[in-house]
XYZ file of C-alpha atoms in Angstrom:
64
model
C -15.719 16.764 17.551
C -16.651 13.827 15.344
C -15.191 10.340 15.789
C -12.675 10.668 12.963
C -11.317 13.968 14.280
C -11.093 12.472 17.764
C -9.278 9.407 16.435
C -6.787 11.563 14.511
C -6.223 13.707 17.581
C -5.467 10.674 19.752
C -3.104 9.200 17.136
C -1.254 12.535 16.940
C -0.860 12.599 20.717
C 0.475 9.039 20.784
C 2.727 9.040 17.712
C 3.387 12.710 17.042
C 2.360 14.915 14.154
C 4.806 13.642 11.523
C 4.197 9.925 12.048
C 0.445 10.378 12.058
C 0.720 12.492 8.876
C 2.733 9.708 7.223
C 0.232 7.042 8.274
C -2.701 9.080 6.999
C -0.886 9.667 3.697
C -0.185 5.951 3.323
C -3.821 5.062 3.999
C -5.032 7.696 1.530
C -2.672 6.433 -1.204
C -3.194 2.684 -1.198
C -3.946 1.183 -4.581
C -6.885 -1.130 -5.325
C -4.905 -4.072 -3.916
C -4.232 -2.115 -0.689
C -0.550 -1.665 -1.587
C 1.446 1.506 -1.137
C 3.460 2.221 -4.274
C 5.613 5.157 -3.148
C 9.323 4.703 -2.499
C 10.894 6.084 0.671
C 12.455 8.843 -1.422
C 9.099 9.792 -2.972
C 7.387 9.703 0.416
C 10.037 11.992 1.918
C 9.836 14.444 -0.968
C 6.039 14.522 -1.014
C 5.646 15.083 2.745
C 8.898 16.999 3.275
C 10.082 14.573 5.936
C 13.418 13.009 6.737
C 14.358 9.515 5.613
C 14.812 8.281 9.233
C 11.310 9.503 10.135
C 9.803 7.711 7.130
C 11.689 4.488 7.806
C 10.888 4.572 11.529
C 7.177 5.010 10.794
C 7.100 2.232 8.197
C 8.965 -0.066 10.588
C 6.431 0.781 13.301
C 3.582 -0.164 10.964
C 5.188 -3.409 9.804
C 5.918 -4.482 13.395
C 2.304 -3.981 14.399
């Protein structure tokens, strides 16, 4: 297992599959200024997740 796969595996174990999927999606979709331009509604629709899960994950990221 390479380092990236190991890192993703550890993050999934700590945060759970959905939150780690959201975080990976956010990282993969930052613009050139490192800003994420999706709304909560767009994020939920794109990843097929609930609004509370999206908000909880974004709050977790902003707190850290």
